[in-house]
Coordinates of C-alpha atoms and ligand atoms in Angstrom, one line a residue:
M1 CA 25.3 55.7 69.9
K2 CA 24.2 58.9 71.4
H3 CA 25.1 60.2 75.0
F4 CA 24.1 63.2 76.9
L5 CA 27.2 64.6 78.3
S6 CA 26.9 68.2 77.8
L7 CA 23.9 70.3 75.7
A8 CA 26.8 71.4 73.6
D9 CA 26.7 67.8 72.0
W10 CA 23.0 68.3 71.0
S11 CA 21.3 70.2 68.4
A12 CA 18.7 72.9 69.6
D13 CA 16.3 70.8 67.4
E14 CA 16.9 67.7 69.2
L15 CA 16.9 69.3 72.9
R16 CA 13.3 70.5 71.7
Q17 CA 12.2 67.4 70.9
L18 CA 13.4 66.5 74.2
L19 CA 11.7 69.3 76.1
E20 CA 8.6 68.2 74.0
S21 CA 9.1 64.7 75.5
A22 CA 9.2 65.9 78.7
V23 CA 6.3 67.7 78.7
Q24 CA 4.4 64.7 77.4
L25 CA 5.5 62.4 79.9
K26 CA 5.0 64.8 82.7
Q27 CA 1.1 65.2 81.7
A28 CA 0.9 61.2 81.3
W29 CA 2.3 60.8 84.7
K30 CA -0.4 63.1 86.3
A31 CA -3.2 61.8 84.0
G32 CA -2.5 57.9 85.5
G33 CA 0.8 57.0 84.4
N34 CA 3.6 56.4 81.9
Q35 CA 4.1 53.4 79.3
P36 CA 6.5 50.8 80.2
V37 CA 8.8 51.8 77.6
L38 CA 11.9 50.8 79.3
A39 CA 10.7 47.5 80.7
N40 CA 13.3 44.7 81.8
K41 CA 15.6 47.6 81.1
L42 CA 18.2 48.9 84.1
L43 CA 20.1 52.0 84.8
A44 CA 23.3 52.0 86.8
M45 CA 24.0 55.1 88.6
V46 CA 27.4 55.8 89.3
F47 CA 27.9 58.5 92.0
Q48 CA 31.5 59.9 93.3
K49 CA 29.6 62.7 94.9
P50 CA 26.1 63.4 97.1
S51 CA 22.8 63.7 95.5
L52 CA 19.3 64.2 96.1
R53 CA 17.3 65.3 93.3
T54 CA 19.8 63.7 90.6
R55 CA 19.9 60.3 92.4
V56 CA 16.2 59.9 93.1
S57 CA 15.0 61.6 90.1
F58 CA 17.0 59.3 87.8
E59 CA 15.8 56.0 89.7
V60 CA 11.6 57.2 90.0
G61 CA 11.8 58.0 86.5
M62 CA 13.3 54.4 85.6
K63 CA 10.8 53.0 87.5
H64 CA 8.0 54.8 86.3
L65 CA 9.1 53.6 82.7
G66 CA 8.8 50.0 83.7
G67 CA 12.6 49.4 84.4
D68 CA 14.8 49.9 87.5
A69 CA 17.8 51.8 88.4
L70 CA 20.9 50.5 90.9
M71 CA 23.1 52.6 92.9
L72 CA 26.8 52.5 93.1
G73 CA 28.2 54.7 95.5
P74 CA 31.7 56.5 96.0
D75 CA 32.9 53.8 98.2
E76 CA 31.7 50.8 96.1
I77 CA 33.2 50.7 92.7
G78 CA 36.2 53.4 93.0
L79 CA 35.9 54.7 89.6
G80 CA 39.3 55.1 88.3
K81 CA 40.9 54.0 91.6
R82 CA 40.0 50.6 92.4
E83 CA 39.4 50.0 88.4
S84 CA 39.8 52.1 85.7
I85 CA 37.3 53.8 84.2
A86 CA 37.7 51.9 80.8
D87 CA 37.2 48.6 82.9
V88 CA 34.3 50.0 84.5
A89 CA 32.2 50.9 81.4
R90 CA 33.2 47.6 79.6
V91 CA 31.5 45.7 82.6
L92 CA 28.6 47.7 83.1
S93 CA 28.0 47.3 79.6
G94 CA 27.1 43.5 80.1
Y95 CA 24.7 43.9 83.1
V96 CA 22.8 47.4 82.0
Q97 CA 21.2 49.2 79.2
G98 CA 22.4 52.4 80.5
I99 CA 25.0 54.3 82.9
M100 CA 24.4 57.7 84.7
A101 CA 27.2 59.3 86.3
R102 CA 28.1 62.0 88.7
V103 CA 31.6 62.5 88.9
F104 CA 34.7 65.3 89.6
D105 CA 36.5 65.3 86.8
H106 CA 34.6 65.7 83.4
D107 CA 37.3 63.6 81.2
H108 CA 35.7 60.5 83.2
V109 CA 32.2 60.6 81.8
V110 CA 33.6 61.3 78.5
Q111 CA 35.9 58.0 79.3
L112 CA 32.9 56.4 80.5
A113 CA 31.3 57.1 77.3
Q114 CA 34.4 56.1 75.0
W115 CA 34.5 52.7 76.4
A116 CA 30.8 51.8 77.3
S117 CA 28.6 49.8 74.6
V118 CA 25.4 51.4 76.3
P119 CA 24.5 55.3 76.8
V120 CA 26.2 57.3 79.3
I121 CA 24.5 60.3 80.7
N122 CA 26.5 63.1 82.6
G123 CA 24.5 63.6 86.2
L124 CA 26.9 66.1 87.4
S125 CA 30.8 67.3 86.6
D126 CA 33.0 69.7 87.7
A127 CA 32.6 71.2 84.2
E128 CA 28.7 70.8 83.5
H129 CA 25.4 70.0 85.0
P130 CA 23.0 69.1 81.6
C131 CA 20.3 67.1 83.1
Q132 CA 19.5 70.5 85.4
A133 CA 19.6 72.8 82.5
L134 CA 17.3 70.8 80.6
A135 CA 15.0 70.5 83.6
D136 CA 15.6 74.7 84.0
T137 CA 14.4 75.4 80.6
L138 CA 11.3 73.1 80.9
T139 CA 10.4 75.2 83.8
I140 CA 11.5 78.6 81.9
Y141 CA 8.8 77.5 79.5
E142 CA 6.0 76.5 81.6
K143 CA 6.3 79.7 83.2
F144 CA 6.6 82.0 80.2
G145 CA 5.4 79.7 77.2
R146 CA 8.4 80.6 75.3
M147 CA 12.2 80.8 75.4
A148 CA 13.3 83.2 72.8
G149 CA 13.9 86.5 73.7
L150 CA 13.9 86.3 77.3
R151 CA 16.5 87.7 79.5
V152 CA 18.4 85.1 82.1
A153 CA 20.4 86.8 84.8
Y154 CA 22.8 84.3 86.3
I155 CA 24.4 85.9 89.9
G156 CA 27.4 84.1 91.4
D157 CA 30.2 81.3 90.8
G158 CA 30.7 80.8 86.7
N159 CA 30.6 77.2 87.9
N160 CA 29.2 74.1 86.3
V161 CA 25.6 75.0 86.4
A162 CA 26.0 78.3 85.1
V163 CA 27.9 76.6 81.9
S164 CA 24.8 74.0 81.0
L165 CA 22.2 77.0 81.8
A166 CA 24.3 79.2 79.4
Q167 CA 24.4 76.3 76.9
A168 CA 20.7 76.2 76.9
C169 CA 20.5 79.9 76.7
A170 CA 22.2 79.7 73.5
H171 CA 20.5 77.0 72.1
F172 CA 16.9 78.7 72.9
G173 CA 17.6 82.2 71.9
M174 CA 17.5 83.4 75.5
H175 CA 20.0 86.3 76.6
F176 CA 22.3 85.2 79.3
V177 CA 23.7 88.0 81.4
I178 CA 26.2 86.4 84.6
A179 CA 27.2 88.8 87.2
S180 CA 30.5 87.3 88.8
P181 CA 33.5 88.5 91.2
E182 CA 36.9 88.7 89.7
G183 CA 38.3 85.4 89.4
Y184 CA 34.9 83.4 89.4
E185 CA 33.7 84.4 86.3
L186 CA 32.2 82.3 83.4
P187 CA 35.1 80.3 81.7
T188 CA 36.1 82.2 78.3
A189 CA 35.8 78.9 76.7
A190 CA 32.0 78.8 77.5
V191 CA 31.7 82.3 76.2
S192 CA 33.3 81.3 72.9
Q193 CA 31.3 78.1 72.9
F194 CA 28.0 80.0 73.5
E195 CA 28.9 82.2 70.7
T196 CA 29.2 78.6 68.1
L197 CA 26.1 77.3 69.7
A198 CA 23.9 80.7 69.4
A199 CA 25.1 81.0 65.7
R200 CA 24.0 77.4 64.5
S201 CA 20.5 78.2 66.2
E202 CA 20.0 81.2 64.7
E203 CA 17.6 82.3 67.4
G204 CA 19.2 85.3 68.5
A205 CA 20.8 84.4 72.0
T206 CA 23.3 86.9 73.3
I207 CA 25.9 86.7 76.1
T208 CA 26.7 89.3 78.4
R209 CA 29.7 88.9 81.5
L210 CA 29.3 92.1 84.4
R211 CA 30.9 92.5 87.3
R212 CA 27.5 94.0 89.2
P213 CA 24.7 91.6 90.3
E214 CA 22.2 94.6 90.0
E215 CA 23.1 95.2 86.5
A216 CA 22.7 91.6 85.4
A217 CA 19.1 91.5 87.6
A218 CA 18.0 94.7 85.7
G219 CA 14.7 93.7 83.7
A220 CA 15.6 90.3 83.7
H221 CA 12.9 87.3 83.2
V222 CA 15.0 84.4 85.7
I223 CA 17.1 85.1 88.2
Y224 CA 19.1 81.9 89.1
T225 CA 21.8 81.3 91.5
D226 CA 23.7 78.3 92.5
T227 CA 26.1 77.6 96.0
W228 CA 29.2 79.4 96.3
V229 CA 30.9 76.6 96.9
S230 CA 30.1 73.6 94.7
M231 CA 31.0 69.9 95.9
G232 CA 34.7 69.3 95.9
Q233 CA 35.6 73.2 96.4
E234 CA 35.2 72.8 100.3
A235 CA 38.7 73.9 101.2
Q236 CA 37.9 77.1 99.3
S237 CA 35.2 77.5 101.3
A238 CA 36.4 80.7 103.5
A239 CA 37.9 82.8 100.7
R240 CA 34.6 82.1 98.4
V241 CA 32.1 82.9 100.9
A242 CA 34.3 86.0 101.6
V243 CA 34.2 87.2 98.1
M244 CA 30.7 86.3 97.0
Q245 CA 28.5 88.5 99.4
P246 CA 27.7 90.9 97.4
Y247 CA 26.4 88.7 95.0
Q248 CA 23.4 87.2 97.3
V249 CA 19.9 86.9 95.6
N250 CA 17.9 88.7 98.2
A251 CA 14.7 91.3 97.9
A252 CA 16.9 94.2 97.4
L253 CA 18.4 92.3 94.2
L254 CA 15.1 91.2 93.2
K255 CA 13.5 94.8 92.7
H256 CA 15.6 95.2 89.7
A257 CA 14.4 92.4 87.7
D258 CA 11.1 92.3 85.5
S259 CA 8.1 92.3 88.0
D260 CA 7.2 89.0 86.4
A261 CA 10.6 87.4 87.1
I262 CA 10.7 83.9 88.4
V263 CA 13.5 83.2 90.7
L264 CA 15.8 79.6 89.9
H265 CA 17.9 77.5 92.0
C266 CA 19.2 74.1 91.1
L267 CA 19.8 73.2 94.9
P268 CA 20.9 72.4 97.5
A269 CA 20.4 75.8 98.9
H270 CA 22.4 77.6 101.4
R271 CA 20.2 79.6 102.4
G272 CA 21.4 83.3 104.1
Q273 CA 24.5 82.9 101.5
E274 CA 23.6 82.7 97.9
I275 CA 19.9 83.0 98.3
T276 CA 17.8 84.5 101.2
D277 CA 14.4 82.5 102.8
E278 CA 12.6 85.5 101.7
V279 CA 13.6 84.9 97.8
A280 CA 13.6 81.2 98.0
D281 CA 10.2 80.7 99.7
G282 CA 8.7 83.9 98.3
P283 CA 6.2 84.5 95.0
H284 CA 8.6 85.1 92.7
S285 CA 10.4 81.6 93.6
A286 CA 10.1 78.5 91.3
I287 CA 12.6 76.2 92.9
F288 CA 10.5 73.4 93.8
P289 CA 8.6 73.1 90.4
Q290 CA 12.1 73.7 89.0
A291 CA 13.2 70.4 91.3
E292 CA 10.1 68.5 90.2
N293 CA 11.4 68.9 86.5
R294 CA 14.1 66.8 87.1
L295 CA 12.1 63.8 86.9
P296 CA 10.5 64.7 83.4
A297 CA 13.5 65.9 82.3
Q298 CA 15.5 62.4 83.4
K299 CA 12.2 60.3 82.0
A300 CA 12.8 62.1 78.5
I301 CA 16.6 61.7 78.6
L302 CA 16.1 58.0 79.4
A303 CA 13.4 57.2 76.8
Q304 CA 15.2 58.8 74.1
L305 CA 18.7 56.8 74.9
M306 CA 17.6 53.4 76.4
V307 CA 14.4 52.5 74.1
Ligands
LIG1 N1 20.5 70.3 91.6 C1 20.9 68.5 91.8 O1 21.5 68.3 91.0 O2 20.7 68.1 93.0 P1 21.4 67.1 93.5 O3 23.1 67.4 94.0 O4 20.9 66.8 95.1 O5 21.6 65.9 92.9
LIG2 N1 27.3 73.9 91.5 C1 26.5 72.8 92.5 C2 25.6 72.1 92.0 C3 25.1 71.1 92.8 C4 23.8 70.4 92.4 C5 28.1 71.5 92.6 O1 28.6 71.1 91.7 O2 28.2 71.2 94.0

């Protein structure tokens, strides 16, 4: 059984097929609709954290493909608290044909997948956000018509979104450059994983970890940022916001990038912190097409795993 827990579990060819499927599903929807390939199928959406894009794009995606989805919020099933993850996985497998889960501990999606007899999708964990990275690569591909050789500069916290974006770059031959303050770098395990994935795909991807945002942004085709305080890190908010101040994506930083650069942000944005209004709403911003691309990306994953 195939799950979608991490881009590291999928080959570059498999991910390329998902992207092609996403492009086709997007075109078909705009041309009149999608085939009901998931008719009579249900997706359980388990959320331990809030969500706008993930929740809505998965539910809408299921409906567009002829199926349906049900929302199980943090207070409803008490994943791992009211009931063990193994029991939740086995019970849900008797009712639905797929499980998408947003969790704190990445091991919880791994455990769901171990015990479920239906496919499990990681809708964000503290460690990775693979659905986001698929939509990000779709957006990059749409904007540039290629991926290999592009320079992707990630500015700020080396978090879950950065890890999955790095994996995508490794698969598709992009140069991933990240600038982060001390103590907030991309985990070293993610760097060695990058080298492994890049060697496997043979597309020439490279990874560079830097301190200075201007150095990372220099000549970049994509400037990417995310919140300085991820869900679950609220107690560290003051310290994080203080140390990340020089890592704001603003007009001055954008001047270092390629003249055709696009700016991406997974959202939600904390305008005035990691990104200014001027950049988020400016001519280089692709953050709303990027958010929209969560829908075809999700549909491609659902169709691949649940048909
Ligand atoms: N980017 C993203 O995953 O957004 P949500 O937290 O709103 O789902
Ligand atoms: N890094 C953020 C992403 C939100 C979509 C978080 O984990 O809260």
